[in-house]
Short mmCIF file of C-alpha atoms in Angstrom, two decimals:
data_model
loop_
_atom_site.label_atom_id
_atom_site.label_comp_id
_atom_site.label_asym_id
_atom_site.label_seq_id
_atom_site.Cartn_x
_atom_site.Cartn_y
_atom_site.Cartn_z
CA UNK A 9 99.92 -201.86 21.10
CA UNK A 10 100.05 -204.47 18.55
CA UNK A 11 103.34 -203.41 17.53
CA UNK A 12 104.87 -203.45 21.75
CA UNK A 13 105.76 -207.10 21.51
CA UNK A 14 108.13 -206.21 18.72
CA UNK A 15 109.47 -202.71 19.62
CA UNK A 16 110.89 -204.65 22.77
CA UNK A 17 112.74 -207.51 20.51
CA UNK A 18 114.34 -204.77 18.91
CA UNK A 19 114.97 -203.21 22.03
CA UNK A 20 116.65 -206.61 23.15
CA UNK A 21 118.42 -207.00 20.11
CA UNK A 22 119.95 -203.58 20.08
CA UNK A 23 120.93 -204.42 24.29
CA UNK A 24 122.44 -207.81 23.34
CA UNK A 25 124.31 -206.01 20.29
CA UNK A 26 125.26 -203.52 22.29
CA UNK A 27 126.59 -205.61 25.08
CA UNK A 28 128.91 -208.25 22.41
CA UNK A 29 130.99 -204.81 21.42
CA UNK A 30 131.44 -204.05 24.84
CA UNK A 31 132.47 -207.50 24.77
CA UNK A 32 135.05 -207.31 21.89
CA UNK A 33 136.38 -203.77 23.03
CA UNK A 34 136.31 -204.66 26.94
CA UNK A 35 140.20 -205.56 26.08
CA UNK A 36 141.65 -202.51 23.70
CA UNK A 37 143.26 -203.23 20.46
CA UNK A 38 146.51 -202.30 22.04
CA UNK A 39 146.38 -204.93 24.84
CA UNK A 40 145.92 -208.03 23.18
CA UNK A 41 147.55 -210.73 24.52
CA UNK A 42 148.67 -213.45 21.84
CA UNK A 43 148.33 -216.92 22.99
CA UNK A 44 147.47 -215.31 26.49
CA UNK A 45 144.64 -216.45 28.17
CA UNK A 46 143.39 -215.24 31.54
CA UNK A 47 141.96 -218.17 33.46
CA UNK A 48 145.16 -219.62 32.97
CA UNK A 49 147.18 -216.68 34.18
CA UNK A 50 145.40 -216.36 37.54
CA UNK A 51 146.45 -219.77 38.10
CA UNK A 52 149.69 -219.12 37.22
CA UNK A 53 149.36 -215.72 39.37
CA UNK A 54 148.35 -217.99 42.42
CA UNK A 55 150.97 -220.76 41.86
CA UNK A 56 153.99 -218.62 41.35
CA UNK A 57 153.39 -216.34 44.87
CA UNK A 58 151.93 -213.00 42.97
CA UNK A 59 149.61 -212.46 45.89
CA UNK A 60 152.76 -212.54 48.39
CA UNK A 61 152.98 -208.66 47.08
CA UNK A 62 150.89 -207.49 45.35
CA UNK A 63 147.10 -206.81 45.92
CA UNK A 64 145.26 -208.74 42.96
CA UNK A 65 141.93 -208.53 42.15
CA UNK A 66 139.68 -211.22 41.64
CA UNK A 67 142.94 -213.53 43.16
CA UNK A 68 142.32 -215.05 46.52
CA UNK A 69 143.89 -213.44 49.68
CA UNK A 70 146.16 -211.43 47.23
CA UNK A 71 146.16 -208.99 49.40
CA UNK A 72 150.22 -208.58 49.49
CA UNK A 73 151.81 -204.82 50.28
CA UNK A 74 155.33 -205.25 49.37
CA UNK A 75 154.46 -204.00 45.73
CA UNK A 76 152.18 -201.69 44.21
CA UNK A 77 148.53 -203.08 43.98
CA UNK A 78 147.36 -204.24 40.55
CA UNK A 79 144.31 -202.96 40.58
CA UNK A 80 142.85 -201.39 37.06
CA UNK A 81 146.13 -202.57 35.76
CA UNK A 82 144.80 -202.30 32.10
CA UNK A 83 144.59 -198.44 33.03
CA UNK A 84 147.62 -197.45 33.80
CA UNK A 85 150.28 -195.71 31.88
CA UNK A 86 153.28 -196.68 33.12
CA UNK A 87 154.61 -200.19 34.50
CA UNK A 88 156.97 -199.82 37.83
CA UNK A 89 156.97 -196.61 37.07
CA UNK A 90 159.23 -196.01 34.01
CA UNK A 91 157.95 -198.20 31.18
CA UNK A 92 155.17 -198.08 28.95
CA UNK A 93 152.03 -200.54 29.64
CA UNK A 94 152.90 -201.91 26.22
CA UNK A 95 152.08 -206.10 26.35
CA UNK A 96 155.89 -206.16 25.39
CA UNK A 97 157.02 -204.65 28.21
CA UNK A 98 154.65 -206.34 30.51
CA UNK A 99 155.83 -209.94 29.30
CA UNK A 100 159.07 -208.78 29.70
CA UNK A 101 158.75 -207.66 32.92
CA UNK A 102 156.67 -210.72 34.62
CA UNK A 103 159.47 -212.62 32.83
CA UNK A 104 162.59 -210.92 34.18
CA UNK A 105 162.16 -207.45 36.25
CA UNK A 106 165.23 -206.47 37.66
CA UNK A 107 166.64 -206.53 33.76
CA UNK A 108 164.24 -203.67 32.87
CA UNK A 109 164.97 -202.15 36.57
CA UNK A 110 167.75 -203.19 38.14
CA UNK A 111 166.63 -201.29 40.91
CA UNK A 112 163.16 -203.01 41.74
CA UNK A 113 162.94 -205.71 44.46
CA UNK A 114 160.91 -207.75 42.17
CA UNK A 115 163.08 -211.08 41.71
CA UNK A 116 163.27 -213.24 38.37
CA UNK A 117 160.94 -215.66 39.36
CA UNK A 118 162.16 -217.98 36.83
CA UNK A 119 158.29 -217.89 34.80
CA UNK A 120 158.80 -218.36 31.23
CA UNK A 121 157.32 -216.57 27.81
CA UNK A 122 154.00 -218.07 27.47
CA UNK A 123 153.38 -218.58 31.22
CA UNK A 124 154.05 -214.85 31.44
CA UNK A 125 151.67 -214.48 28.72
CA UNK A 126 149.15 -215.84 30.45
CA UNK A 127 149.29 -213.69 33.35
CA UNK A 128 150.10 -210.83 31.18
CA UNK A 129 146.41 -211.53 29.77
CA UNK A 130 144.93 -211.78 33.39
CA UNK A 131 146.21 -208.43 34.28
CA UNK A 132 144.75 -206.75 31.09
CA UNK A 133 141.78 -208.41 32.43
CA UNK A 134 141.57 -205.24 35.41
CA UNK A 135 139.58 -202.69 34.42
CA UNK B 90 165.06 -224.25 40.17
CA UNK B 91 163.03 -227.60 41.40
CA UNK B 92 159.93 -226.32 43.24
CA UNK B 93 157.35 -228.87 43.70
CA UNK B 94 154.19 -226.56 43.44
CA UNK B 95 151.53 -227.30 46.21
CA UNK B 96 148.93 -224.95 44.84
CA UNK B 97 147.94 -226.42 42.07
CA UNK B 98 145.57 -229.57 42.20
CA UNK B 99 147.68 -231.68 39.73
CA UNK B 100 151.02 -232.09 40.85
CA UNK B 101 153.48 -234.18 38.29
CA UNK B 102 155.01 -235.91 41.00
CA UNK B 103 152.54 -236.80 43.74
CA UNK B 104 149.52 -237.14 41.01
CA UNK B 105 146.37 -235.73 42.10
CA UNK B 106 146.26 -233.93 45.92
CA UNK B 107 142.63 -233.92 46.95
CA UNK B 108 142.85 -236.16 49.92
CA UNK B 109 146.30 -234.14 51.14
CA UNK B 110 144.86 -233.24 54.36
CA UNK B 111 141.55 -235.71 54.59
CA UNK B 112 141.11 -238.78 57.52
CA UNK B 113 138.74 -240.34 54.56
CA UNK B 114 142.31 -240.69 52.72
CA UNK B 115 144.32 -242.97 54.40
CA UNK B 116 148.51 -243.39 53.48
CA UNK B 117 149.17 -246.02 57.03
CA UNK B 118 147.08 -248.95 58.32
CA UNK B 119 146.85 -246.74 61.55
CA UNK B 120 144.70 -244.22 59.68
CA UNK B 121 143.13 -247.25 58.05
CA UNK B 122 142.05 -248.44 61.19
CA UNK B 123 140.35 -245.17 63.04
CA UNK B 124 138.81 -244.30 59.33
CA UNK B 125 136.88 -248.02 59.57
CA UNK B 126 136.02 -247.39 63.48
CA UNK B 127 134.80 -243.73 62.42
CA UNK B 128 132.93 -244.83 59.48
CA UNK B 129 131.25 -247.71 61.72
CA UNK B 130 130.52 -245.35 64.69
CA UNK B 131 128.72 -243.26 61.66
CA UNK B 132 126.56 -245.67 60.09
CA UNK B 133 125.72 -247.27 63.88
CA UNK B 134 125.02 -243.21 64.58
CA UNK B 135 122.29 -242.98 61.61
CA UNK B 136 120.91 -246.32 62.41
CA UNK B 137 120.21 -245.25 65.78
CA UNK B 138 119.11 -241.80 64.96
CA UNK B 139 116.96 -243.02 62.49
CA UNK B 140 115.16 -245.97 64.74
CA UNK B 141 114.89 -243.11 68.05
CA UNK B 142 112.87 -240.22 65.65
CA UNK B 143 110.99 -243.21 63.80
CA UNK B 144 109.88 -243.84 67.32
CA UNK B 145 109.50 -240.56 68.16
CA UNK B 146 107.24 -239.79 65.55
CA UNK B 147 105.44 -243.08 66.08
CA UNK B 148 105.13 -241.99 69.69
CA UNK B 149 103.63 -238.22 68.80
CA UNK B 150 101.32 -239.19 66.57
CA UNK B 151 99.77 -242.64 67.74
CA UNK B 152 96.33 -241.91 69.07
CA UNK B 153 96.41 -245.35 71.38
CA UNK B 154 95.91 -244.57 74.66
CA UNK B 155 97.99 -247.78 75.45
CA UNK B 156 100.70 -248.05 72.50
CA UNK B 157 103.81 -250.86 72.67
CA UNK B 158 106.07 -248.33 73.59
CA UNK B 159 105.05 -248.66 76.98
CA UNK B 160 105.13 -252.44 77.76
CA UNK B 161 108.00 -252.62 80.67
CA UNK B 162 110.15 -255.21 78.34
CA UNK B 163 110.11 -252.98 75.65
CA UNK B 164 111.38 -250.26 77.98
CA UNK B 165 113.91 -252.65 79.30
CA UNK B 166 115.37 -253.71 75.73
CA UNK B 167 115.20 -250.42 73.86
CA UNK B 168 116.26 -248.41 76.94
CA UNK B 169 119.15 -250.41 78.94
CA UNK B 170 120.01 -253.19 76.99
CA UNK B 171 120.34 -251.88 73.54
CA UNK B 172 122.48 -248.81 74.67
CA UNK B 173 124.08 -251.33 77.42
CA UNK B 174 125.41 -254.23 74.62
CA UNK B 175 125.84 -251.25 71.61
CA UNK B 176 128.40 -248.98 73.65
CA UNK B 177 129.82 -252.67 75.27
CA UNK B 178 130.96 -253.67 71.69
CA UNK B 179 131.97 -250.15 70.73
CA UNK B 180 134.14 -249.97 73.59
CA UNK B 181 135.88 -253.22 72.85
CA UNK B 182 136.07 -252.28 68.99
CA UNK B 183 137.37 -248.81 70.23
CA UNK B 184 140.20 -250.38 72.21
CA UNK B 185 141.09 -253.26 69.80
CA UNK B 186 141.86 -250.19 67.07
CA UNK B 187 143.74 -248.06 69.65
CA UNK B 188 145.82 -251.36 70.52
CA UNK B 189 146.47 -251.78 67.41
CA UNK B 190 147.65 -248.07 66.38
CA UNK B 191 149.58 -247.57 69.64
CA UNK B 192 151.43 -250.89 68.89
CA UNK B 193 155.44 -250.12 69.65
CA UNK B 194 157.00 -250.50 66.74
CA UNK B 195 160.70 -252.44 66.08
CA UNK B 196 163.78 -251.11 66.89
CA UNK B 197 164.39 -250.43 63.44
CA UNK B 198 162.12 -247.46 63.40
CA UNK B 199 162.86 -244.32 62.10
CA UNK B 200 162.37 -241.43 64.68
CA UNK B 201 161.36 -237.65 64.73
CA UNK B 202 161.16 -235.34 67.24
CA UNK B 203 158.96 -232.42 66.33
CA UNK B 204 158.64 -229.11 68.70
CA UNK B 205 155.67 -226.72 67.96
CA UNK B 206 156.15 -223.22 68.15
CA UNK B 207 154.38 -220.91 67.74
CA UNK B 208 154.07 -220.74 64.79
CA UNK B 209 155.59 -223.26 63.13
CA UNK B 210 157.05 -227.07 63.01
CA UNK B 211 160.86 -227.62 64.68
CA UNK B 212 162.12 -231.34 63.13
CA UNK B 213 164.84 -233.37 64.15
CA UNK B 214 165.94 -236.43 62.71
CA UNK B 215 168.42 -238.74 63.89
CA UNK B 216 171.62 -238.16 61.11
CA UNK B 217 173.35 -240.79 58.35
CA UNK B 218 176.12 -240.97 61.42
CA UNK B 219 173.85 -240.19 64.67
CA UNK B 220 174.28 -236.30 64.80
CA UNK B 221 170.99 -234.45 64.89
CA UNK B 222 169.53 -233.11 61.86
CA UNK B 223 167.65 -230.13 61.79
CA UNK B 224 164.72 -229.19 59.53
CA UNK B 225 161.46 -227.58 59.62
CA UNK B 226 157.77 -227.49 58.74
CA UNK B 227 157.95 -230.67 56.56
CA UNK B 228 158.53 -233.92 57.61
CA UNK B 229 159.81 -236.75 54.52
CA UNK B 230 158.93 -240.47 55.65
CA UNK B 231 160.31 -243.73 54.09
CA UNK B 232 157.33 -245.43 52.69
CA UNK B 233 157.15 -249.13 54.59
CA UNK B 234 159.20 -248.23 57.51
CA UNK B 235 157.42 -247.83 60.57
CA UNK B 236 157.90 -243.69 62.63
CA UNK B 237 157.86 -242.89 65.93
CA UNK B 238 157.33 -238.98 66.12
CA UNK B 239 158.02 -237.89 69.38
CA UNK B 240 156.17 -233.90 70.76
CA UNK B 241 156.56 -231.31 72.46
CA UNK B 242 156.08 -227.81 72.56
CA UNK B 243 157.70 -224.47 73.53
CA UNK B 244 155.31 -222.51 74.32
CA UNK B 245 151.56 -223.27 74.65
CA UNK B 246 149.89 -226.72 74.01
CA UNK B 247 149.64 -227.51 70.23
CA UNK B 248 148.68 -230.66 68.86
CA UNK B 249 150.31 -232.49 66.24
CA UNK B 250 147.82 -233.77 63.21
CA UNK B 251 148.45 -235.61 60.23
CA UNK B 252 145.05 -236.47 59.00
CA UNK B 253 146.06 -238.64 56.34
CA UNK B 254 148.93 -240.88 58.53
CA UNK B 255 147.40 -241.01 62.29
CA UNK B 256 145.61 -239.52 64.86
CA UNK B 257 145.83 -236.27 66.72
CA UNK B 258 148.87 -236.02 69.32
CA UNK B 259 148.93 -233.21 71.91
CA UNK B 260 152.00 -231.25 72.61
CA UNK B 261 152.60 -230.54 75.89
CA UNK B 262 154.52 -228.36 77.46
CA UNK B 263 157.71 -230.15 79.56
CA UNK B 264 155.74 -233.07 78.45
CA UNK B 265 156.66 -235.63 75.38
CA UNK B 266 153.50 -237.46 73.51
CA UNK B 267 154.09 -240.31 70.95
CA UNK B 268 152.59 -241.31 68.13
CA UNK B 269 153.46 -244.02 65.71
CA UNK B 270 152.60 -245.54 62.41
CA UNK B 271 153.41 -246.43 59.50
CA UNK B 272 153.22 -245.02 56.05
CA UNK B 273 152.49 -247.33 53.78
CA UNK B 274 151.31 -245.05 50.57
CA UNK B 275 153.82 -242.45 49.27
CA UNK B 276 152.23 -239.01 48.02
CA UNK B 277 152.46 -235.58 49.31
CA UNK B 278 150.02 -234.87 52.91
CA UNK B 279 149.26 -231.77 54.68
CA UNK B 280 149.33 -231.53 58.54
CA UNK B 281 147.83 -228.69 60.62
CA UNK B 282 148.35 -227.81 64.12
CA UNK B 283 145.11 -229.46 66.04
CA UNK B 284 144.73 -227.37 68.93
CA UNK B 285 144.13 -223.64 69.18
CA UNK B 286 147.04 -222.16 69.86
CA UNK B 287 146.94 -218.51 69.31
CA UNK B 288 145.77 -215.56 66.30
CA UNK B 289 148.05 -217.48 63.74
CA UNK B 290 146.34 -221.18 64.73
CA UNK B 291 145.33 -221.88 61.17
CA UNK B 292 148.33 -221.10 59.45
CA UNK B 293 150.70 -223.28 61.63
CA UNK B 294 150.45 -226.41 58.85
CA UNK B 295 153.46 -228.04 57.35
CA UNK B 296 153.69 -230.60 54.44
CA UNK B 297 154.76 -234.41 55.09
CA UNK B 298 155.88 -236.14 52.28
CA UNK B 299 156.22 -239.77 51.84
CA UNK B 300 159.11 -241.22 49.34
CA UNK B 301 160.59 -244.48 48.40
CA UNK B 302 163.64 -245.45 51.31
CA UNK B 303 165.96 -244.30 48.85
CA UNK B 304 165.01 -241.30 47.95
CA UNK B 305 164.97 -240.87 51.62
CA UNK B 306 167.78 -241.15 52.91
CA UNK B 307 169.43 -239.25 50.14
CA UNK B 308 167.39 -236.10 51.51
CA UNK B 309 168.49 -236.93 54.69
CA UNK B 310 171.85 -237.30 53.84
CA UNK B 311 171.65 -233.52 52.12
CA UNK B 312 169.82 -232.23 54.77
CA UNK B 313 172.50 -233.43 57.17
CA UNK B 314 175.68 -231.42 54.97
CA UNK B 315 175.83 -227.65 55.96
CA UNK B 316 174.73 -225.03 53.36
CA UNK B 317 175.94 -224.99 50.08
CA UNK B 318 178.49 -222.02 49.86
CA UNK B 319 177.70 -219.30 47.16
CA UNK B 320 178.91 -220.10 43.76
CA UNK B 321 177.30 -216.69 41.51
CA UNK B 322 178.05 -212.91 42.68
CA UNK B 323 174.22 -212.60 43.84
CA UNK B 324 173.97 -215.43 45.94
CA UNK B 325 176.82 -214.08 47.33
CA UNK B 326 175.08 -211.15 47.86
CA UNK B 327 172.73 -212.54 49.59
CA UNK B 328 174.52 -214.05 52.21
CA UNK B 329 176.22 -210.87 53.06
CA UNK B 330 172.62 -209.41 53.55
CA UNK B 331 172.28 -212.19 55.19
CA UNK B 332 174.14 -211.14 58.21
CA UNK B 333 174.03 -207.39 57.73
CA UNK B 334 170.26 -207.71 58.54
CA UNK B 335 171.06 -209.60 61.53
CA UNK B 336 169.12 -213.11 60.52
CA UNK B 337 171.74 -214.79 62.03
CA UNK B 338 170.39 -214.13 65.27
CA UNK B 339 167.06 -215.73 64.96
CA UNK B 340 167.76 -218.43 62.25
CA UNK B 341 170.95 -221.47 61.45
CA UNK B 342 172.45 -221.73 58.64
CA UNK B 343 174.88 -224.49 59.67
CA UNK B 344 178.61 -223.67 58.10
CA UNK B 345 178.03 -220.47 58.50
CA UNK B 346 179.64 -218.31 61.39
CA UNK B 347 177.50 -215.96 62.48
CA UNK B 348 174.54 -217.67 62.10
CA UNK B 349 173.23 -219.65 65.13
CA UNK B 350 170.09 -218.68 66.48
CA UNK B 351 167.62 -220.80 67.70
CA UNK B 352 164.52 -218.83 68.00
CA UNK B 353 163.36 -219.60 64.26
CA UNK B 354 163.34 -222.27 62.11
CA UNK B 355 166.99 -223.70 60.53
CA UNK B 356 167.24 -222.02 57.24
CA UNK B 357 170.70 -224.46 56.49
CA UNK B 358 168.26 -226.21 53.28
CA UNK B 359 165.13 -223.67 53.39
CA UNK B 360 165.58 -223.88 49.52
CA UNK B 361 164.79 -227.43 49.00
CA UNK B 362 161.25 -227.19 51.69
CA UNK B 363 157.33 -227.11 50.05
CA UNK B 364 156.59 -224.35 52.16
CA UNK B 365 157.28 -220.99 53.86
CA UNK B 366 155.46 -219.46 56.66
CA UNK B 367 154.32 -222.99 57.93
CA UNK B 368 152.50 -224.60 54.83
CA UNK B 369 150.71 -220.91 54.23
CA UNK B 370 152.91 -220.39 51.21
CA UNK B 371 154.06 -221.98 48.26
CA UNK B 372 158.21 -221.99 48.53
CA UNK B 373 159.99 -219.65 46.01
CA UNK B 374 161.89 -216.94 45.52
CA UNK B 375 158.60 -214.52 44.90
CA UNK B 376 157.42 -215.76 48.63
CA UNK B 377 160.73 -215.68 50.04
CA UNK B 378 161.43 -211.89 48.98
CA UNK B 379 157.92 -211.34 49.94
CA UNK B 380 157.33 -212.81 53.68
CA UNK B 381 161.17 -211.29 54.31
CA UNK B 382 159.77 -208.33 53.34
CA UNK B 383 156.21 -208.61 54.36
CA UNK B 384 155.93 -211.17 57.33
CA UNK B 385 154.49 -209.60 59.81
CA UNK B 386 151.31 -208.43 57.15
CA UNK B 387 151.16 -212.40 56.33
CA UNK B 388 150.93 -213.90 59.37
CA UNK B 389 150.48 -210.79 61.96
CA UNK B 390 151.97 -211.71 65.73
CA UNK B 391 154.86 -214.28 64.50
CA UNK B 392 158.29 -213.67 65.82
CA UNK B 393 159.44 -212.12 62.84
CA UNK B 394 159.90 -208.45 62.04
CA UNK B 395 159.09 -207.27 58.42
CA UNK B 396 162.39 -206.68 57.28
CA UNK B 397 161.11 -203.76 54.86
CA UNK B 398 164.03 -201.20 54.77
CA UNK B 399 166.50 -203.19 52.34
CA UNK B 400 166.88 -201.57 48.78
CA UNK B 401 165.65 -203.76 46.25
CA UNK B 402 168.47 -205.53 45.02
CA UNK B 403 169.20 -205.97 48.68
CA UNK B 404 165.96 -208.32 49.17
CA UNK B 405 166.33 -209.84 45.79
CA UNK B 406 169.93 -211.57 46.82
CA UNK B 407 169.16 -212.47 49.49
CA UNK B 408 165.62 -214.20 48.34
CA UNK B 409 168.12 -215.76 45.81
CA UNK B 410 170.54 -216.94 48.29
CA UNK B 411 168.05 -218.58 50.49
CA UNK B 412 166.34 -220.09 47.14
CA UNK B 413 170.27 -221.30 46.48
CA UNK B 414 170.38 -223.51 49.66
CA UNK B 415 168.62 -226.47 48.56
#
């Protein structure tokens, strides 16, 4: 029974390392946004009024019903049902949705590329 | 577009917004007087509470049969003289403060009339040429000039309250009440309906902007002018959609034939406002579109139906045109 503390220590290490690995892979390789800060993204989401139209997990009073809900957005295959859900497409979409889908109801809200990156980074935390 | 966002804690134009709706951050001598009265009452009340609780503890814990607390003098002083003097002083203090905050302002005071609706605020200024200028859900006030605000309501009792500027004043059907104050510090403040008026009472707020005299005059002159003509095709399409959807039956847009409605807020310069839905959403093209499409979801029971049968481009054009009305 003397080895028990050591075994427990090893087990804890294994779990910690496994969790660290999880953290590392939380955002899949193809969905990392360069220079994107999810926390700033969450602020910008509120500032630009995204919650008015979208239901967005983690954003206070974001229960809009005008556009599609954005829960598990990182797992969705398409943006607006027509464009692959890639970082480039998403950033472009946030900046100027009508440019990508002329019949969308989502307006061009004058969001800069830098801001769009932060917003996209937040959306890719939704799994 | 020059949206002054209000959702952040820091605003480039107005500095920090911590005290945006707080009686503890007064922006006028009247609000300061109310705050100092409140502070004195709070401090005095705390002392008296501690004193009463100490006496109670002493009475409970003391094992002596004849404590000094039973003497007639003690009861007469603490039970009669003390409350009479304290309440008397408080009454005089309150009367002095009341007189001070209800002093009639001079003839040069700015006059504004506000009408409460379920659930928004109709605001009417006297324009540069003496004509009334209507706006909604937002007050602009020149720094350092006395303001007289007359209030009434079109439906139930509301209460007009900007905690940073003055006390509450009830809005009573068929009756006009008056509140006056002099905003001395520039800044952004938030007002709120302070009388439960129905399901969306909590979503009946507004912004008050205290700005230098010249800026205020520019603002008022712009508000007095009719809506600007569309310059681009998108705005033209938006204006057409506005008329086709029948928005003009409830909303007025000065200068646009077919838009003379009086049920909802005047939208002549809606694009210049800080908020939509009476202080509930920040003013922005996205929020405009979202509000049009789901007003009943955002603020259930308000008088505006959700216009959710438009196609995407029409909704976008309509929102873009409204945003252009600065």
